[in-house]
mmCIF file of C-alpha atoms in Angstrom:
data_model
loop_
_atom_site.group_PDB
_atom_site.id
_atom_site.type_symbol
_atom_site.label_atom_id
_atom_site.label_comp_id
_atom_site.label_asym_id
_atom_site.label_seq_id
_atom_site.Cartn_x
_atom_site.Cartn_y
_atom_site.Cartn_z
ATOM 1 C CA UNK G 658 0.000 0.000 0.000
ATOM 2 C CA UNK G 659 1.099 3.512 -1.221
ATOM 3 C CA UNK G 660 1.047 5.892 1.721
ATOM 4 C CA UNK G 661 0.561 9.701 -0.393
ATOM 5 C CA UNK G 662 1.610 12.724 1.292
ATOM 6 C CA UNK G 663 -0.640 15.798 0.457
ATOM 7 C CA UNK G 664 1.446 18.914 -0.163
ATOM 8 C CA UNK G 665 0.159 21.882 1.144
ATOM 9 C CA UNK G 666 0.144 23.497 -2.280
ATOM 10 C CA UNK G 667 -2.632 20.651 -2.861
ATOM 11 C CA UNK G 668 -4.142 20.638 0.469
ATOM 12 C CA UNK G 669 -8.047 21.214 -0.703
ATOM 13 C CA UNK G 670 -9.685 21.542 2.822
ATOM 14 C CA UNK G 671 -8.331 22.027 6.602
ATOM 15 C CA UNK G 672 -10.555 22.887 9.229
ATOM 16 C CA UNK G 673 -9.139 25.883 11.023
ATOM 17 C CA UNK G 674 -8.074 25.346 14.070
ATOM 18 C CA UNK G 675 -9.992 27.909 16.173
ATOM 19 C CA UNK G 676 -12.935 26.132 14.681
ATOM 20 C CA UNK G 677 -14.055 23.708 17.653
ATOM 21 C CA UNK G 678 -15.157 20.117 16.942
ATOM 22 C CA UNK G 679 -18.762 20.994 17.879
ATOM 23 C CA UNK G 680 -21.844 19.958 15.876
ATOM 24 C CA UNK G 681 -23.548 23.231 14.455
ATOM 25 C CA UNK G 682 -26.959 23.984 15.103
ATOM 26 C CA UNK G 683 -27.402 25.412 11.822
ATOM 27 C CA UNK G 684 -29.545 23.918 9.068
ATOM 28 C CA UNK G 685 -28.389 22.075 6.295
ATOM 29 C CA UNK G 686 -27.592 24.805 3.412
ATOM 30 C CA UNK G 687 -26.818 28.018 5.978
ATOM 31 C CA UNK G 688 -24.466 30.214 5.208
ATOM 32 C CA UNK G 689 -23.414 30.581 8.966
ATOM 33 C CA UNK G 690 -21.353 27.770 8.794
ATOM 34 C CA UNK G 691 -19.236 28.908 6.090
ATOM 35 C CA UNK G 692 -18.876 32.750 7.047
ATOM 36 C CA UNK G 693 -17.443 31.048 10.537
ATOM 37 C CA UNK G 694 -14.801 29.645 8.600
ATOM 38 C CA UNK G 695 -13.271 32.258 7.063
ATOM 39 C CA UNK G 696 -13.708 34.768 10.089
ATOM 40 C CA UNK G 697 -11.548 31.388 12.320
ATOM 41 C CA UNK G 698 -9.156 31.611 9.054
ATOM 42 C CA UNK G 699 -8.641 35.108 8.914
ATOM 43 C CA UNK G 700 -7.877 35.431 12.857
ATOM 44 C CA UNK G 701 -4.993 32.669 12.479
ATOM 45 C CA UNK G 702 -3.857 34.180 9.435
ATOM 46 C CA UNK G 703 -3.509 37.405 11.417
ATOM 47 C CA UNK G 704 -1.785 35.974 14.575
ATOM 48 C CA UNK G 705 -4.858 37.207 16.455
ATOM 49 C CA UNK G 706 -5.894 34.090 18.134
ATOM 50 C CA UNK G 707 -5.269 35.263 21.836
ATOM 51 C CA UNK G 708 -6.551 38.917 21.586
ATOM 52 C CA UNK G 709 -9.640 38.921 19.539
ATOM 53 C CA UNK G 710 -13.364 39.357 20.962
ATOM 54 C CA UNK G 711 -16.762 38.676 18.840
ATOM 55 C CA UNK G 712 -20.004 39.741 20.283
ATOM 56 C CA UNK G 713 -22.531 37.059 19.491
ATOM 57 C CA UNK G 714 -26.340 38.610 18.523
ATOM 58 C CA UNK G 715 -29.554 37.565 19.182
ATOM 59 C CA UNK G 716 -30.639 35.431 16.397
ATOM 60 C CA UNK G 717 -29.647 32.004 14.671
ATOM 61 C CA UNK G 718 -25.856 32.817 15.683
ATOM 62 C CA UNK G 719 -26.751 33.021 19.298
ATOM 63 C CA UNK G 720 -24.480 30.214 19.712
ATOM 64 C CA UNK G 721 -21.469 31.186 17.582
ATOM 65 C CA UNK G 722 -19.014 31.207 21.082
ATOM 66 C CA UNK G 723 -19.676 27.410 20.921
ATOM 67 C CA UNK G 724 -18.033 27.277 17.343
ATOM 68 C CA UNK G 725 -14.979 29.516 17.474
ATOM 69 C CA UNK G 726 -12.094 29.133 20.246
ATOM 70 C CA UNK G 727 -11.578 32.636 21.006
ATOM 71 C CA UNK G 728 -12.926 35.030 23.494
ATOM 72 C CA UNK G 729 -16.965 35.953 23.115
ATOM 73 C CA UNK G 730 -19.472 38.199 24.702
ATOM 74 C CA UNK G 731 -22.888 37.806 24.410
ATOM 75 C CA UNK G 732 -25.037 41.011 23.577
ATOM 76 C CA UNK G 733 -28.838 41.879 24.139
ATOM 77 C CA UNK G 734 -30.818 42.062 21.100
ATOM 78 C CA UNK G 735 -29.895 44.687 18.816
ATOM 79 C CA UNK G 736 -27.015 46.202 21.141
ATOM 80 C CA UNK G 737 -24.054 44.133 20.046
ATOM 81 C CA UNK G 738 -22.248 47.483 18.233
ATOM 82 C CA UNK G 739 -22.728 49.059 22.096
ATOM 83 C CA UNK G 740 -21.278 46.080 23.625
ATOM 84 C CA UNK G 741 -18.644 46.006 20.973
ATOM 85 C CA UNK G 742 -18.071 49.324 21.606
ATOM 86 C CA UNK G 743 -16.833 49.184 24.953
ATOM 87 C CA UNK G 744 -15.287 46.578 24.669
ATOM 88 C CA UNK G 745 -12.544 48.199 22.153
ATOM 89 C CA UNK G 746 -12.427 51.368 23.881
ATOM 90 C CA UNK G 747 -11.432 49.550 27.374
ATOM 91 C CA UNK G 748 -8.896 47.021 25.093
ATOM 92 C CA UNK G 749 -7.710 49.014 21.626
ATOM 93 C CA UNK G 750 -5.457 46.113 21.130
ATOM 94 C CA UNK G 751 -8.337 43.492 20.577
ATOM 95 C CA UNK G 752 -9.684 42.907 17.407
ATOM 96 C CA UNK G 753 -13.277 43.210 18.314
ATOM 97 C CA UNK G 754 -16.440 42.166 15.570
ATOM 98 C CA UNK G 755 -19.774 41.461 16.056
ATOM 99 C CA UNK G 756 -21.512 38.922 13.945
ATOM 100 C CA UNK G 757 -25.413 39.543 13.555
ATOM 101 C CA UNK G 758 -28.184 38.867 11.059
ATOM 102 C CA UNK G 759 -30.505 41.098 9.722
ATOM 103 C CA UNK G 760 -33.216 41.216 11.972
ATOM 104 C CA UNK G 761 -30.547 41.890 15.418
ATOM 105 C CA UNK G 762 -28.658 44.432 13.236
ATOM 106 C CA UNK G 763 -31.464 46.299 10.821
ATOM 107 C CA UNK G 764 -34.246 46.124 12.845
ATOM 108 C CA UNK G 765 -34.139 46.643 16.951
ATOM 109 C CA UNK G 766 -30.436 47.054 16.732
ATOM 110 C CA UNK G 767 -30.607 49.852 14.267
ATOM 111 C CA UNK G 768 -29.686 52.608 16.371
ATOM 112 C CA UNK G 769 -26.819 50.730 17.635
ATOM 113 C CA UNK G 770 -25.980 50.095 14.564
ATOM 114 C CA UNK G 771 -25.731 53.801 12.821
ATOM 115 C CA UNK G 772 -24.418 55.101 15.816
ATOM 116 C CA UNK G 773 -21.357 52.907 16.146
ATOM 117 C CA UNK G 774 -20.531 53.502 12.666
ATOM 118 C CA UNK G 775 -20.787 57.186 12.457
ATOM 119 C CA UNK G 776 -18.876 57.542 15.501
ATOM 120 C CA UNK G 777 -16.401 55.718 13.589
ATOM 121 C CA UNK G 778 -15.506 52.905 16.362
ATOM 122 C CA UNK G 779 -12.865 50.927 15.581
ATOM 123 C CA UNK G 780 -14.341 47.778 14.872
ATOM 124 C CA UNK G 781 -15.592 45.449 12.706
ATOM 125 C CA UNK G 782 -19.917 44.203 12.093
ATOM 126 C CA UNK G 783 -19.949 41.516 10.186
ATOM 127 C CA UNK G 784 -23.917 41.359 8.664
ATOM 128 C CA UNK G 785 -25.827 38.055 7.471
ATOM 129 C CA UNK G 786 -28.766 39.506 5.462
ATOM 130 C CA UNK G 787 -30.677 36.338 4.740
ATOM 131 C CA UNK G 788 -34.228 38.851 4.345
ATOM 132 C CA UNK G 789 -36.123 36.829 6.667
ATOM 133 C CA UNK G 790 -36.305 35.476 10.438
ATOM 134 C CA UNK G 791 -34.636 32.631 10.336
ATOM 135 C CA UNK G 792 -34.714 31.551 13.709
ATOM 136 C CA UNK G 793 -38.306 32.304 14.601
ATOM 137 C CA UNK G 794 -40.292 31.214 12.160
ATOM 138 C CA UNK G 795 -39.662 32.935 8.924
ATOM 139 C CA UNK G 796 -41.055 36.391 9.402
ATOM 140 C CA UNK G 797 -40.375 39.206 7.288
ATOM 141 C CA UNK G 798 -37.569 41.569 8.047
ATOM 142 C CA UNK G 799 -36.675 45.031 7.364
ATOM 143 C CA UNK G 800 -34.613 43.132 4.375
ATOM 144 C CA UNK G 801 -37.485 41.164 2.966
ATOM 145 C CA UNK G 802 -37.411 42.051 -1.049
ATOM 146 C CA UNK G 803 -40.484 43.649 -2.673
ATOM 147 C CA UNK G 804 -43.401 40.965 -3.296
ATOM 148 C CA UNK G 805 -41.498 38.205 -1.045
ATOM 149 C CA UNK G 806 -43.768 35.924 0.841
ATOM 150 C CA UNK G 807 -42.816 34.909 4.838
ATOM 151 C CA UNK G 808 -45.297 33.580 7.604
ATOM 152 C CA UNK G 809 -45.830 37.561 8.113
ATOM 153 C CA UNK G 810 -46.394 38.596 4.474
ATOM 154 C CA UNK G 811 -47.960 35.384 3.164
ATOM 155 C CA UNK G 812 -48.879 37.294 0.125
ATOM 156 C CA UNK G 813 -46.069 38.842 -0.652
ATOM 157 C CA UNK G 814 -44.277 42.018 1.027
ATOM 158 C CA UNK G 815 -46.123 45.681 -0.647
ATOM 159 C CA UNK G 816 -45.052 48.617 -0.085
ATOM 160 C CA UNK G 817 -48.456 50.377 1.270
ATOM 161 C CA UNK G 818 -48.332 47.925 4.491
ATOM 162 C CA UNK G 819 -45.428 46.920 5.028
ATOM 163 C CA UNK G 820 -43.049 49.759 3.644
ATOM 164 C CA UNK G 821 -39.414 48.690 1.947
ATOM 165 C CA UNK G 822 -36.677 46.517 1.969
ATOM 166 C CA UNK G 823 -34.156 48.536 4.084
ATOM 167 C CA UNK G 824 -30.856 49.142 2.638
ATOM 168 C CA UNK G 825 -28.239 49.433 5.341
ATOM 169 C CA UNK G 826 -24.824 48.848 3.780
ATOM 170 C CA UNK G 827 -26.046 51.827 1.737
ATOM 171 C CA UNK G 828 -26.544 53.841 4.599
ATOM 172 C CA UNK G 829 -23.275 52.654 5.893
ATOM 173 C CA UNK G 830 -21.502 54.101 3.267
ATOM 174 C CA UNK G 831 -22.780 57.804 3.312
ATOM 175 C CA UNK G 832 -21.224 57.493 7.502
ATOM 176 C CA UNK G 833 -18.311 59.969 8.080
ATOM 177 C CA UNK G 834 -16.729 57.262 10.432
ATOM 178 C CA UNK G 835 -17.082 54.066 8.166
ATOM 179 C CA UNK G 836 -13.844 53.129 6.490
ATOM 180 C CA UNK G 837 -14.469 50.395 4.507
ATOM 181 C CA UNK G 838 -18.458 49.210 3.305
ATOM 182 C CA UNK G 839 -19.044 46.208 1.537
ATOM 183 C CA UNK G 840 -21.501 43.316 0.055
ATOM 184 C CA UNK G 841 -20.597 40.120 -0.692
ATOM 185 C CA UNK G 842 -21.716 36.483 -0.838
ATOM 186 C CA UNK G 843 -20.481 32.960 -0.070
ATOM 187 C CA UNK G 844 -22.048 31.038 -2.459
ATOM 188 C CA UNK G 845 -19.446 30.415 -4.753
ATOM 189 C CA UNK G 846 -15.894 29.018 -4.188
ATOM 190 C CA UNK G 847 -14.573 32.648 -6.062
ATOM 191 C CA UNK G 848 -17.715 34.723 -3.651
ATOM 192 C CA UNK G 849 -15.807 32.602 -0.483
ATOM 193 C CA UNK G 850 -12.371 33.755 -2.101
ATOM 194 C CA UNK G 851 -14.139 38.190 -2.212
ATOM 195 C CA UNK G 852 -15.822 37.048 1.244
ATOM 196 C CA UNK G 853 -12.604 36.436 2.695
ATOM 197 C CA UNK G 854 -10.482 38.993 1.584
ATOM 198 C CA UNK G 855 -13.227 41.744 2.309
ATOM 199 C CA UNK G 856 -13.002 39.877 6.103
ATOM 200 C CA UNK G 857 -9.069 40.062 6.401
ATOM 201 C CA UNK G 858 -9.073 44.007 4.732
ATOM 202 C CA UNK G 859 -12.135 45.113 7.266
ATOM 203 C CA UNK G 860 -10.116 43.431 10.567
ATOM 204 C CA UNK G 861 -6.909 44.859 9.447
ATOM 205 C CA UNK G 862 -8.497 48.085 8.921
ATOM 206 C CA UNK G 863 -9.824 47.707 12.816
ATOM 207 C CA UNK G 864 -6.360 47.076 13.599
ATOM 208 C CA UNK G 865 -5.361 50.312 12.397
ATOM 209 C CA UNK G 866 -7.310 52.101 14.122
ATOM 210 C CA UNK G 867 -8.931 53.854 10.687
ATOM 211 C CA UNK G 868 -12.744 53.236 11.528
ATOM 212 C CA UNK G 869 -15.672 51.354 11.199
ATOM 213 C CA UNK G 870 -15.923 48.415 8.923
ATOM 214 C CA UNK G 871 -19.432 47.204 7.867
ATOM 215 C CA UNK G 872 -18.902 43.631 6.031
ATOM 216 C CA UNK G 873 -22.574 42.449 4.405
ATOM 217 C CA UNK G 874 -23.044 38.989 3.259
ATOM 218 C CA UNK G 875 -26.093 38.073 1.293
ATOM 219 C CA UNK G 876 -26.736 34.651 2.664
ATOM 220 C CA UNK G 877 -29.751 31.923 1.872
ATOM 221 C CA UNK G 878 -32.081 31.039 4.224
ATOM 222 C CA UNK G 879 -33.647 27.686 2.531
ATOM 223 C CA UNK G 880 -35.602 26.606 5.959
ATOM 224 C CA UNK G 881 -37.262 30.178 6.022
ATOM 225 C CA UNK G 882 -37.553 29.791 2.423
ATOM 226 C CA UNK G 883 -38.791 26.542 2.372
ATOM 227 C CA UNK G 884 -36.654 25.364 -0.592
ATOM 228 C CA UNK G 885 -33.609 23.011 -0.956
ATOM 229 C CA UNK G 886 -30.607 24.596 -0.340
ATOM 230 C CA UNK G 887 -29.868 24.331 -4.225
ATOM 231 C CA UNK G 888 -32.883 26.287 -4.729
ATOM 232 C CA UNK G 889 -32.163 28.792 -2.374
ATOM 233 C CA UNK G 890 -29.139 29.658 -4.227
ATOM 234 C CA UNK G 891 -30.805 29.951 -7.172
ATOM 235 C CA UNK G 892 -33.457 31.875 -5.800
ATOM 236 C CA UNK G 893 -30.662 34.266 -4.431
ATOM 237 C CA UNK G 894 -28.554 35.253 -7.273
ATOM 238 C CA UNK G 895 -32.028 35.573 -9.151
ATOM 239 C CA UNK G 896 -33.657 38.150 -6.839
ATOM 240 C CA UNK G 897 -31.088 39.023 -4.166
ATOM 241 C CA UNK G 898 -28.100 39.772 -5.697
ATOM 242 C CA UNK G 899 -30.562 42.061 -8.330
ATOM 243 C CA UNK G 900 -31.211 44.101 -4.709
ATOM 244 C CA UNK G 901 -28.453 44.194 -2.932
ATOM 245 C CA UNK G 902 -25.844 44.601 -5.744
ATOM 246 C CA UNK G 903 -22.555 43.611 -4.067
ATOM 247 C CA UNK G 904 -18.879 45.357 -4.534
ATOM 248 C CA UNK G 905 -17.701 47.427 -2.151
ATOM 249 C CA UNK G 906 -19.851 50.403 -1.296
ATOM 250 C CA UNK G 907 -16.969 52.374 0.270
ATOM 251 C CA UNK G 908 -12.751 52.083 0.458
ATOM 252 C CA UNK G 909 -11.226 54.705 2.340
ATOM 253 C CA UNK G 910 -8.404 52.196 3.220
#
């Protein structure tokens, strides 16, 4: 028998090893799972293992300290930007991010949210905009697209009841204290590749102390859906993508 050696240079997957060897409560298809990845990769990548903090949200990543060996604090709904704040101001050495969909982050954490950014805090909000409650049943959310049906808009959202799809990277952008704005995606192995990179640039950005970083990524939410995860990629770069264009919105870097 042949033993083979894999080269690194042809190594095609390695779990990073912040990443704890913990089954995820996440369901089959979520883009959680794979955002995780790349934030563990980019911390090791960074040397940043032993002085970085996330602030977990209220929401399906409620339980992201169980996934990622590095120091958490959990928030209050909505307030993870305030939590994050202080948290940088009392340690400027941390790298400090808060991970939160878009119903913690657009919608009763929306004050937080502006706030921190125009006041240009030095850290990092990393936003899953999956345009629906995923953890509580599949209501609509401030991101639910025009004519989208949830358990809370089962005929579609219009804009005479239930107003419009809020744009918050957008506003992000216009911020005197945001440094670097962008949208991206992980559905892809080249999206993962942009995901990444816009990660690493946003946390080294933190790191040098040049402002807030607002890092969007338009994720699937097939359960909420209530279509295969296939589907709900399809469905995605079909309707989502047409919304919330992605690029980077702002680059003062």
């Amino acid at each position: 028998m042949t033993n083979h050696i894999i080269s690194p240079e042809n190594l095609v997957y390695k779990k990073p090893e912040l990443m704890n060897d913990t089954q995820m409560h996440y369901c089959p298809g979520c883009s959680h799972g794979v955002v995780h990845k790349l934030v563990a990769e980019v911390i090791e990548e960074m040397g940043m293992e032993e002085k970085t903090v996330g602030v977990c949200p209220v929401g399906c990543a409620v339980f992201a300290y169980r996934y990622l060996d590095i120091d958490w604090q959990e928030a209050a709904h909505g307030r993870a930007p305030a939590v994050a704040t202080g948290i940088k101001r009392l340690w400027p050495d941390r790298l400090v991010f808060t991970y939160q969909g878009d119903g913690d982050l657009a919608c009763i954490g929306t004050c937080e949210t502006i706030h921190a950014l125009n006041r240009g805090e030095n850290i990092v909000i990393i936003f899953i905009n999956n345009a629906i409650y995923g953890m509580t049943g599949g209501q609509m959310a401030p991101t639910t697209l025009m004519g989208q049906k949830t358990s809370t808009c089962p005929y579609g959202r219009v804009a005479e009841l239930h107003g419009y799809p809020l744009r918050i990277t957008e506003m992000a952008a216009q911020l005197e204290g945001t440094c670097y704005v962008t949208r991206q995606s992980v559905d892809t192995v080249a999206s993962i590749r942009s995901a990444k990179r816009a990660i690493r640039k946003a946390f080294d950005a933190s790191m040098a102390g040049k402002g807030s970083s607002l890092v969007e990524i338009v994720s699937t939410c097939n359960s909420g859906w209530k279509m295969s995860p296939v589907k709900a990629n399809e469905w995605m770069r079909e309707n989502m993508f047409e919304f919330y264009k992605k690029g980077d919105l702002k680059d003062t870097i």
